[in-house]
XYZ file of C-alpha atoms in Angstrom:
678
model
C 82.464 132.909 167.336
C 84.997 130.374 165.687
C 83.705 128.715 162.666
C 84.636 125.874 160.895
C 85.813 126.533 157.486
C 84.652 123.089 155.671
C 81.258 123.846 156.615
C 80.885 126.963 155.174
C 82.681 125.658 151.921
C 79.431 123.364 151.446
C 77.770 126.904 152.152
C 76.484 129.227 148.988
C 77.209 132.094 150.781
C 80.811 130.978 150.984
C 81.894 132.449 147.638
C 80.524 135.639 148.214
C 82.160 135.903 152.122
C 85.308 134.939 150.702
C 85.474 137.671 148.281
C 84.654 140.253 150.928
C 87.204 138.687 153.569
C 89.809 138.703 150.938
C 89.206 142.949 150.368
C 88.775 142.935 154.496
C 92.300 141.442 155.608
C 91.525 142.776 159.164
C 87.889 141.350 159.459
C 87.724 138.715 161.856
C 86.717 134.839 160.906
C 82.995 135.039 162.094
C 79.797 133.365 161.708
C 77.225 135.612 159.906
C 73.987 134.090 160.221
C 72.690 137.521 158.089
C 74.972 136.196 155.297
C 72.656 133.302 155.016
C 69.252 135.299 155.602
C 69.520 137.985 153.145
C 70.827 141.152 154.508
C 74.459 140.801 153.627
C 74.481 144.366 151.840
C 74.043 145.969 155.531
C 76.305 143.541 157.465
C 79.643 144.214 156.123
C 80.833 146.821 158.603
C 83.702 145.235 160.771
C 81.975 146.651 164.193
C 78.763 144.837 163.303
C 80.376 141.862 162.556
C 82.213 141.855 165.865
C 79.055 142.577 167.797
C 77.408 139.522 166.025
C 79.763 137.381 166.847
C 79.670 137.744 170.434
C 75.711 137.506 170.335
C 75.810 134.066 169.221
C 78.105 132.970 171.293
C 76.595 132.317 175.022
C 78.807 131.861 178.423
C 77.890 130.848 181.764
C 77.870 133.288 184.311
C 80.901 131.801 185.878
C 82.781 131.468 182.148
C 83.770 127.885 182.054
C 80.621 126.618 179.876
C 80.049 128.100 176.228
C 77.279 127.426 174.108
C 77.345 128.416 170.376
C 75.362 128.364 167.575
C 76.444 127.601 163.812
C 74.954 126.213 160.441
C 75.817 124.577 157.830
C 74.751 123.465 153.925
C 73.363 125.632 151.157
C 70.687 128.368 152.004
C 67.479 126.081 150.951
C 68.655 123.070 153.101
C 70.565 125.148 156.080
C 70.667 123.271 158.998
C 71.539 124.782 162.607
C 73.147 123.325 165.212
C 75.129 124.110 168.573
C 78.047 123.275 170.184
C 79.390 123.302 173.741
C 82.550 123.840 175.167
C 83.948 123.398 178.776
C 86.802 126.064 179.716
C 88.590 124.348 182.613
C 91.897 125.292 184.359
C 94.717 126.650 181.570
C 92.365 124.871 178.612
C 89.332 124.522 176.746
C 87.627 121.610 175.581
C 85.227 121.218 172.717
C 82.678 118.958 174.584
C 80.175 118.220 172.276
C 80.896 119.494 168.675
C 77.418 119.262 167.162
C 73.985 119.516 169.007
C 72.081 119.580 165.490
C 68.497 121.221 165.949
C 64.826 121.430 164.374
C 61.595 119.715 164.735
C 59.270 118.444 161.864
C 55.419 119.677 162.847
C 52.704 117.946 160.386
C 51.894 121.041 158.732
C 55.465 122.514 158.285
C 59.272 121.694 158.481
C 61.772 123.610 161.228
C 64.536 121.358 160.604
C 66.102 122.862 157.330
C 66.432 126.094 155.371
C 65.445 127.968 158.660
C 66.412 131.853 158.341
C 67.559 133.635 161.018
C 65.380 136.711 161.824
C 66.882 138.143 165.061
C 68.098 137.304 168.538
C 67.066 138.586 171.884
C 69.306 140.711 174.611
C 71.333 138.310 176.482
C 69.652 138.479 179.973
C 70.914 136.846 183.402
C 68.580 134.613 185.200
C 69.510 134.228 189.060
C 67.253 132.591 191.240
C 66.937 131.005 194.793
C 64.600 128.799 196.106
C 63.739 126.181 198.663
C 62.741 122.339 198.409
C 61.541 120.164 201.167
C 63.439 117.153 200.231
C 66.127 116.074 197.808
C 70.142 116.685 197.869
C 69.964 120.061 198.954
C 67.419 122.214 200.846
C 68.267 125.692 199.867
C 69.072 126.188 196.012
C 70.301 129.133 193.922
C 71.416 129.060 189.960
C 72.373 131.472 187.728
C 72.091 131.439 184.201
C 72.814 133.853 180.545
C 69.688 133.165 178.231
C 69.181 134.240 174.721
C 66.106 133.567 172.610
C 66.924 133.249 168.490
C 63.753 133.382 166.073
C 63.887 131.878 162.930
C 61.763 131.760 159.575
C 61.223 128.587 157.384
C 60.414 129.048 153.639
C 56.858 129.300 154.024
C 56.938 132.504 156.698
C 56.291 129.824 160.081
C 58.270 131.385 162.948
C 60.335 129.065 165.736
C 62.396 130.074 168.300
C 65.100 128.779 170.319
C 65.892 129.625 173.932
C 69.493 128.413 175.087
C 70.635 129.080 178.573
C 73.819 128.530 179.765
C 74.082 127.882 183.276
C 77.225 127.681 185.629
C 76.621 123.597 185.801
C 75.174 123.140 182.221
C 73.376 124.285 179.496
C 69.894 123.724 178.434
C 67.837 124.536 175.702
C 63.912 124.594 174.331
C 61.818 124.715 171.074
C 59.225 127.550 171.421
C 56.498 128.334 168.529
C 55.216 131.923 169.260
C 51.742 131.201 167.203
C 48.360 131.388 168.554
C 45.808 128.736 167.422
C 46.221 125.786 165.661
C 46.818 121.947 166.808
C 49.383 119.671 165.242
C 51.057 116.852 165.295
C 55.432 116.806 166.086
C 56.391 114.250 163.263
C 59.818 113.972 164.467
C 62.376 115.645 166.626
C 65.618 116.060 165.212
C 67.516 117.388 168.180
C 70.548 114.726 168.248
C 73.873 115.060 170.185
C 77.415 114.459 168.284
C 79.820 112.394 170.767
C 83.401 111.733 169.500
C 84.114 107.907 169.640
C 86.563 108.384 171.997
C 84.536 109.929 174.323
C 83.854 107.532 177.120
C 80.357 106.688 178.206
C 77.944 104.910 180.647
C 74.332 104.127 179.269
C 71.448 102.286 179.818
C 69.756 99.898 177.149
C 66.422 101.648 176.710
C 62.957 99.703 178.559
C 59.741 101.153 179.695
C 60.412 100.747 183.098
C 64.123 102.064 183.491
C 65.277 99.192 185.248
C 68.176 98.226 183.368
C 72.070 98.044 183.870
C 74.525 100.550 183.049
C 77.285 99.697 180.027
C 80.262 101.352 180.066
C 81.241 102.091 176.145
C 83.935 104.188 174.172
C 85.893 103.397 170.497
C 85.194 99.999 169.497
C 82.887 98.797 172.021
C 79.679 101.232 171.221
C 76.648 99.510 171.007
C 73.857 100.950 168.525
C 70.551 100.936 169.918
C 68.065 102.805 172.058
C 69.048 104.625 175.575
C 67.247 104.883 178.665
C 68.169 108.781 180.218
C 70.146 109.867 181.722
C 73.265 109.366 180.128
C 76.521 110.064 181.235
C 80.069 110.955 179.711
C 83.554 111.712 179.958
C 85.707 113.674 177.343
C 88.977 111.896 176.003
C 91.334 113.976 177.737
C 89.317 113.142 180.982
C 88.882 117.257 181.664
C 84.838 117.302 181.256
C 81.969 114.974 182.236
C 78.378 115.611 181.062
C 74.954 114.188 181.723
C 72.220 114.465 178.907
C 68.462 114.465 180.023
C 65.526 116.369 179.783
C 63.047 118.933 181.968
C 59.614 120.310 182.831
C 58.213 117.844 180.740
C 54.131 118.546 180.779
C 51.235 117.385 179.252
C 51.955 118.835 175.560
C 54.678 116.573 174.819
C 55.754 113.311 175.201
C 58.903 111.652 177.265
C 61.721 110.733 174.496
C 65.187 108.709 174.612
C 67.947 108.636 172.791
C 68.777 106.809 169.912
C 72.055 106.027 168.276
C 71.078 103.248 165.939
C 71.037 105.009 162.585
C 74.833 106.596 163.834
C 76.970 104.820 166.371
C 78.201 108.813 167.763
C 75.500 110.469 166.923
C 72.472 110.146 170.064
C 69.030 111.469 168.136
C 66.047 112.332 170.446
C 63.399 109.602 169.394
C 59.208 109.492 170.311
C 58.064 106.366 172.519
C 57.733 103.193 170.415
C 53.945 102.588 169.578
C 54.158 99.589 171.141
C 54.631 100.774 174.597
C 52.054 100.399 177.414
C 50.142 97.769 175.142
C 49.769 99.827 171.911
C 47.369 102.466 173.748
C 47.938 106.124 172.907
C 49.840 107.873 170.264
C 53.759 107.932 170.180
C 53.951 111.310 168.207
C 52.835 114.088 170.592
C 50.069 116.939 169.511
C 50.650 120.378 170.465
C 48.414 123.525 170.290
C 50.024 126.690 169.756
C 51.811 128.773 171.490
C 53.771 125.914 172.588
C 57.486 125.112 174.060
C 59.048 122.116 174.366
C 60.724 120.394 177.441
C 64.359 121.478 178.254
C 67.271 119.581 176.671
C 69.553 119.557 179.605
C 73.454 119.034 179.353
C 75.000 118.688 183.071
C 78.317 119.615 182.573
C 81.827 120.022 184.479
C 83.776 118.200 187.066
C 82.398 115.141 188.877
C 81.539 116.972 191.813
C 79.371 119.621 189.588
C 77.232 116.433 188.237
C 76.657 114.724 191.650
C 76.112 118.347 193.211
C 73.446 119.629 190.407
C 70.167 120.070 190.751
C 69.675 121.669 187.152
C 66.708 119.546 186.180
C 64.635 120.933 189.008
C 65.911 124.424 188.198
C 64.417 124.678 185.011
C 61.624 123.503 185.862
C 58.115 125.433 187.271
C 58.163 126.727 190.624
C 55.893 124.321 193.246
C 51.748 124.668 192.425
C 51.708 123.602 196.311
C 51.484 126.810 198.210
C 51.722 124.702 201.932
C 54.153 122.245 202.060
C 54.121 121.602 206.230
C 52.384 118.580 205.169
C 55.158 117.150 202.957
C 57.890 115.147 204.781
C 60.274 112.887 203.807
C 61.225 109.468 205.770
C 62.194 105.996 206.231
C 59.607 103.463 205.301
C 59.613 99.719 206.738
C 58.704 97.829 203.203
C 57.760 93.923 204.070
C 57.813 92.876 199.504
C 61.252 91.982 199.200
C 61.278 89.386 202.099
C 57.964 88.389 201.426
C 56.640 88.911 198.016
C 53.015 88.471 199.475
C 53.586 89.943 202.655
C 50.832 92.095 202.856
C 48.232 89.792 202.647
C 49.077 88.199 205.835
C 48.022 90.884 209.044
C 50.652 89.243 211.140
C 53.312 90.500 208.881
C 52.122 93.514 207.990
C 51.942 94.447 212.050
C 55.715 92.979 212.571
C 56.638 95.715 209.612
C 54.766 98.199 211.613
C 56.241 97.528 214.975
C 59.764 97.690 213.074
C 59.628 101.153 211.817
C 58.105 101.855 215.429
C 61.285 100.686 216.780
C 63.698 102.176 214.414
C 61.338 105.348 214.878
C 61.089 105.640 210.998
C 57.903 107.812 210.128
C 56.298 105.195 207.376
C 55.481 101.644 206.829
C 53.956 100.875 203.060
C 51.027 98.267 202.634
C 52.122 96.995 198.810
C 50.053 94.611 196.751
C 47.316 92.230 197.834
C 46.583 94.778 200.441
C 42.714 94.395 199.689
C 43.490 90.536 200.357
C 44.704 90.653 204.017
C 43.745 88.321 206.050
C 45.352 86.361 209.261
C 44.044 88.279 211.609
C 42.799 91.594 210.332
C 41.878 93.364 206.915
C 43.345 96.795 205.949
C 41.134 99.050 208.255
C 41.989 97.036 211.098
C 46.023 97.352 209.493
C 45.684 100.919 209.496
C 44.301 101.452 212.863
C 47.323 99.084 214.326
C 49.692 101.195 212.249
C 48.569 104.670 213.484
C 48.394 103.075 217.016
C 51.980 102.892 216.739
C 53.041 106.493 215.722
C 53.894 105.361 212.482
C 51.932 106.350 209.210
C 51.050 104.227 206.585
C 51.311 104.366 202.883
C 49.436 102.257 200.434
C 50.243 100.760 197.100
C 48.203 100.700 193.708
C 47.759 99.154 190.203
C 47.892 102.236 187.817
C 45.181 100.430 186.236
C 43.842 100.470 182.515
C 44.551 99.137 179.470
C 48.053 100.214 178.996
C 49.435 97.534 181.643
C 49.198 93.791 181.602
C 49.570 93.328 185.555
C 45.947 92.125 187.037
C 46.976 92.588 190.173
C 44.285 94.758 192.371
C 43.261 96.895 193.250
C 43.251 97.917 189.768
C 41.382 101.487 188.067
C 40.956 103.040 191.250
C 43.481 106.195 190.203
C 42.812 105.889 186.667
C 40.109 108.707 186.394
C 39.547 112.186 188.470
C 36.607 110.043 190.034
C 38.194 107.111 190.735
C 41.270 109.109 192.556
C 38.543 111.649 194.293
C 36.648 108.751 195.972
C 39.871 106.598 196.912
C 41.594 109.636 198.209
C 38.737 110.414 200.416
C 38.798 106.812 201.930
C 42.277 106.945 202.151
C 42.155 110.203 204.427
C 39.285 109.200 206.522
C 41.491 105.859 207.187
C 44.697 107.898 208.104
C 46.717 107.026 205.049
C 49.767 109.251 204.480
C 50.409 108.485 200.766
C 49.958 106.239 197.760
C 52.524 104.513 195.373
C 51.171 103.885 192.203
C 52.472 101.349 189.814
C 53.131 100.008 185.995
C 52.618 102.810 183.891
C 54.943 101.048 181.006
C 55.128 104.275 178.886
C 55.927 107.498 178.238
C 53.566 108.595 175.585
C 51.884 112.053 175.898
C 48.864 110.539 177.143
C 50.430 108.551 180.122
C 52.614 112.128 180.856
C 48.984 113.653 181.003
C 47.995 110.781 183.341
C 50.970 111.124 185.741
C 50.626 114.744 186.055
C 46.351 113.966 186.960
C 47.151 111.690 189.446
C 49.764 114.731 190.913
C 47.178 117.206 190.746
C 44.682 115.460 192.762
C 46.891 113.769 195.370
C 47.767 117.601 196.378
C 44.137 118.463 197.024
C 43.848 115.812 199.625
C 47.340 116.067 200.826
C 48.536 112.806 199.991
C 52.413 111.915 199.106
C 52.970 110.070 195.857
C 55.436 107.598 194.829
C 55.961 106.081 191.071
C 56.744 102.657 190.787
C 57.602 100.574 187.129
C 57.697 104.450 185.698
C 59.903 106.919 183.807
C 63.110 108.623 185.412
C 62.462 112.293 187.109
C 61.919 114.828 184.719
C 61.876 118.093 187.411
C 58.250 117.310 188.581
C 59.392 117.142 192.393
C 59.917 120.977 191.918
C 56.522 121.768 190.641
C 54.959 118.685 192.811
C 56.942 118.347 196.072
C 54.647 115.712 197.155
C 56.102 113.478 194.451
C 58.262 112.072 196.920
C 60.329 109.100 195.053
C 60.499 107.244 192.036
C 61.519 103.570 190.975
C 62.948 104.065 187.691
C 66.038 101.815 188.552
C 67.245 98.422 188.921
C 67.037 98.376 192.673
C 66.944 95.457 195.234
C 63.747 94.394 194.263
C 65.975 92.412 191.280
C 67.236 90.050 193.767
C 63.919 88.417 193.665
C 63.861 88.320 190.251
C 66.889 85.792 189.127
C 70.777 85.885 189.949
C 71.829 88.721 187.772
C 71.899 91.352 190.339
C 73.805 89.511 193.024
C 76.930 89.686 190.772
C 76.305 93.277 188.909
C 75.048 94.779 192.089
C 78.093 95.885 193.695
C 79.522 97.772 190.369
C 75.984 98.981 189.545
C 75.768 100.592 192.789
C 79.050 103.111 192.093
C 77.259 104.240 189.005
C 74.122 105.469 190.116
C 74.914 108.067 191.819
C 76.546 109.499 188.926
C 74.152 108.812 186.876
C 70.091 107.914 187.692
C 70.116 109.569 191.171
C 71.710 112.640 189.775
C 68.023 113.993 188.430
C 66.101 113.197 191.111
C 64.952 110.463 193.921
C 65.512 106.857 193.349
C 63.670 104.314 195.484
C 66.470 101.578 194.762
C 64.997 99.624 198.134
C 68.149 99.743 200.136
C 69.864 98.369 203.247
C 69.551 94.628 203.016
C 71.611 92.082 205.739
C 70.049 89.055 204.986
C 68.979 87.571 201.460
C 65.935 87.338 199.813
C 65.197 84.705 196.614
C 68.887 85.487 195.411
C 71.826 86.400 197.606
C 73.871 89.647 197.599
C 77.868 89.511 197.630
C 77.987 93.229 198.886
C 79.217 93.330 202.370
C 77.078 94.715 205.236
C 79.118 98.114 205.345
C 78.111 98.078 201.892
C 74.542 97.776 202.322
C 74.979 100.563 205.334
C 76.116 102.869 202.897
C 73.518 102.918 200.341
C 71.349 104.471 203.194
C 73.498 107.777 202.386
C 74.813 107.612 198.680
C 71.161 106.636 197.526
C 68.635 109.695 197.865
C 64.942 109.362 198.397
C 62.371 110.901 199.818
C 60.889 107.832 200.677
C 63.472 105.690 201.599
C 62.413 102.009 201.688
C 64.311 99.888 203.718
C 64.429 96.532 202.068
C 65.178 93.843 204.470
C 62.978 92.274 207.136
C 62.863 92.830 210.855
C 65.206 89.810 211.709
C 67.744 91.462 209.246
C 67.766 95.117 211.210
C 66.871 93.264 214.772
C 70.244 91.767 215.095
C 72.601 94.383 214.066
C 74.686 95.559 216.707
C 73.409 98.584 218.560
C 75.766 100.961 216.845
C 74.511 100.145 213.100
C 70.732 100.217 214.537
C 71.521 103.665 215.954
C 72.838 104.890 212.792
C 69.451 103.704 210.666
C 67.679 105.237 213.333
C 68.547 108.708 212.436
C 69.642 109.143 209.087
C 67.643 111.395 207.059
C 65.973 110.874 203.928
C 66.130 114.540 202.645
C 69.433 116.634 203.053
C 70.866 120.144 203.083
C 73.920 119.840 201.053
C 75.500 117.022 199.104
C 79.481 116.789 198.216
C 80.754 114.333 196.172
C 84.227 113.500 197.964
C 85.579 110.512 195.655
C 85.082 108.205 193.539
C 84.914 106.487 189.605
C 81.737 104.860 187.931
C 81.886 101.258 188.511
C 84.413 101.883 190.618
C 83.810 103.252 193.912
C 82.461 106.307 195.335
C 82.106 108.416 198.625
C 79.540 110.983 199.504
C 79.049 113.262 202.254
C 75.507 114.624 202.745
C 74.636 117.690 205.570
C 71.262 117.339 207.541
C 71.476 120.793 209.646
C 75.390 121.221 211.259
C 75.629 117.262 211.044
C 77.643 115.362 208.001
C 76.943 111.844 207.289
C 79.334 109.854 204.630
C 78.629 106.827 202.763
C 81.540 105.166 200.750
C 81.217 101.897 198.757
C 83.616 99.769 196.964
C 82.301 97.987 193.403
C 85.276 96.079 192.841
C 86.465 92.362 193.983
C 89.745 94.047 195.488
C 90.288 95.656 198.919
C 91.325 99.141 198.792
C 92.307 101.917 201.489
C 90.876 105.503 200.971
C 91.919 108.444 202.576
C 88.999 110.835 203.091
C 89.955 114.463 203.255
C 87.351 116.472 205.597
C 87.976 120.062 204.211
C 84.514 120.419 203.639
C 83.655 120.820 207.163
C 83.645 124.222 208.802
C 86.722 125.688 209.626
C 87.487 126.596 213.461
C 84.757 123.889 214.500
C 85.776 120.375 216.175
C 84.089 117.482 215.042
C 83.148 114.069 216.553
C 83.610 111.670 214.141
C 82.153 108.134 214.358
C 82.946 105.756 211.849
C 81.020 102.338 211.056
C 83.314 100.193 208.319
C 83.860 96.684 206.722
C 85.348 94.505 209.550
C 87.541 91.391 209.069
C 84.604 89.474 206.939
C 81.559 91.230 204.742
C 79.057 90.425 207.837
C 81.567 92.182 210.201
C 81.708 96.013 211.295
C 84.572 98.021 212.972
C 83.552 100.824 214.684
C 86.161 103.772 215.265
C 85.628 107.482 217.098
C 87.665 110.601 216.971
C 87.876 114.281 217.136
C 88.465 115.890 214.066
C 88.309 119.429 212.108
C 88.583 120.728 208.914
C 92.248 120.029 208.522
C 91.475 116.374 209.132
C 91.889 112.762 206.911
C 90.298 109.877 207.847
C 91.909 106.241 206.689
C 88.920 103.846 205.572
C 89.586 99.828 204.690
C 87.189 98.541 202.118
C 86.676 94.939 201.615
C 86.296 93.718 198.240
C 82.474 94.943 197.393
C 82.202 96.643 200.492
C 81.372 99.966 202.341
C 81.519 102.188 205.260
C 79.657 105.105 206.738
C 80.435 108.122 209.462
C 78.767 111.041 211.136
C 80.077 114.161 211.861
C 79.208 116.124 214.599
C 79.587 119.338 215.707
C 81.029 119.163 219.521
C 78.817 121.765 220.917
C 76.228 119.726 219.871
C 76.628 117.041 221.622
């Protein structure tokens, strides 16, 4: 591993190492944490130095990603850090020059003066698993893993586990001891990002419902930021996304902060005021313990969009039988009628819509407990089921952590409440629950989320979290967790005029950021207007059904919005899946445009949108299709104006390409069906 000379000039070991190096002209310039840990006397042979250097540099199985360990400072203040590199075609780029490491526990400090003890043998991790929903159904991954053992000044032990995957780098901390309960006072993990690096980040808010801001150089803002955060290196050779995964009851969610230093993003615990001040902001851990994975998805934009790394590093499913977990599209009345579920006739109209569109679900949102005008919730459930549709139902998360008084409240708050409510819902035929207003990522709230999922699984209830955190890999462990909000979606057309003008660009950023890490219920595909209008074209709105992945895709428009569509657009929405076998990015750039192809079975669906205020012509290459097979192309694109479509059909194969015209803020969809399947 190459070492930065300036760092070691500051080290107390430097002068001794320099003398040895001058005596041994043939010794490579390498990093020897052994120099800093007291066993220099038996580590001077050239062979040992080469061997040790190799052990401190970990490469991905495909050799494209490298993570290496380094240190700086005097021995009693020594700090350790990682650096991440990407090896593209003919060049190597140092992507993140420094990832600071360390934790401060209430009893001991594991951030400075750590002495290297040993390093495990590198081991290859390979895994294959299936997922009932998401961007791909059959998943495989490979990584090289090492564990490095450290000891602090009072002999406290901490391990660092590092993995280099083909699509990213992950690391986590481990306390191997047994017994004892401690507060984690701070986590020192931080990512140093060169100022020239472009970044797309969302200002921190507990509901994760902000707009992404593009920044670099002089436009960099100092504040706290949500996950995930997207970066592009100055030379444009590499993209990476910062996130975390396998967050469990033993820790809190974190966020990123560069308030102290503009180009250093430090992991930061929740604010004490989150969740109305309920719960502790600092996590309490018991040994043995492992932190969540710190995740850096890395590579091309296609690598970012297709990655399932957040799920890959999370625990396998705890649900043995997953046959009851059925993804699908949902009719939803809140967007068009905020108080729609109070009205039995509106509820039944949306049930009729779901049946007409062959969507499997309809959602009873807030105020279902005040339903009138012809029936109550029991009557509604019976009517919905009679149409061959399954009902879903909303709940306030309850408790003192939320200021929202909307009822029913508290019925999800305790194990006893949940068991009683899930028992009733099963008898009434409900398939799942939407639970809202969590407002915190403190440790107590993480426990609450997971307790809900544990109980819901016992009753075979699908779960949708709203007003919540962004995904942390839980959908792999709890596959009945179908989707999350955690996004500024179409609901914001009801909250003010802002989304009217920001949505076109915002929609082109989400496939590269928020939707990469897990299901995202944007509540898309609206053709009419709610309280504030949208300026995206009909083609743009139709494309969101493919671009945005959510195992429960809540189609947000009112029934007449879908009923007035031409038959070809309705037919598309009747058949578009909510879960996919494969995902490929075909083109795009955050804030400008995006084209994604997703496969279900043998049929490919393509969605593309333009986020800019100028018309574009896109040429879509179909080289991802299976060779030697002819496909029937069905294209629905923008017409002469925003509310008009054009259609085209053709016979194509993997050598073909399709030219598509997109209006300003426009879009298109396409289907590609093997000829022998028609």
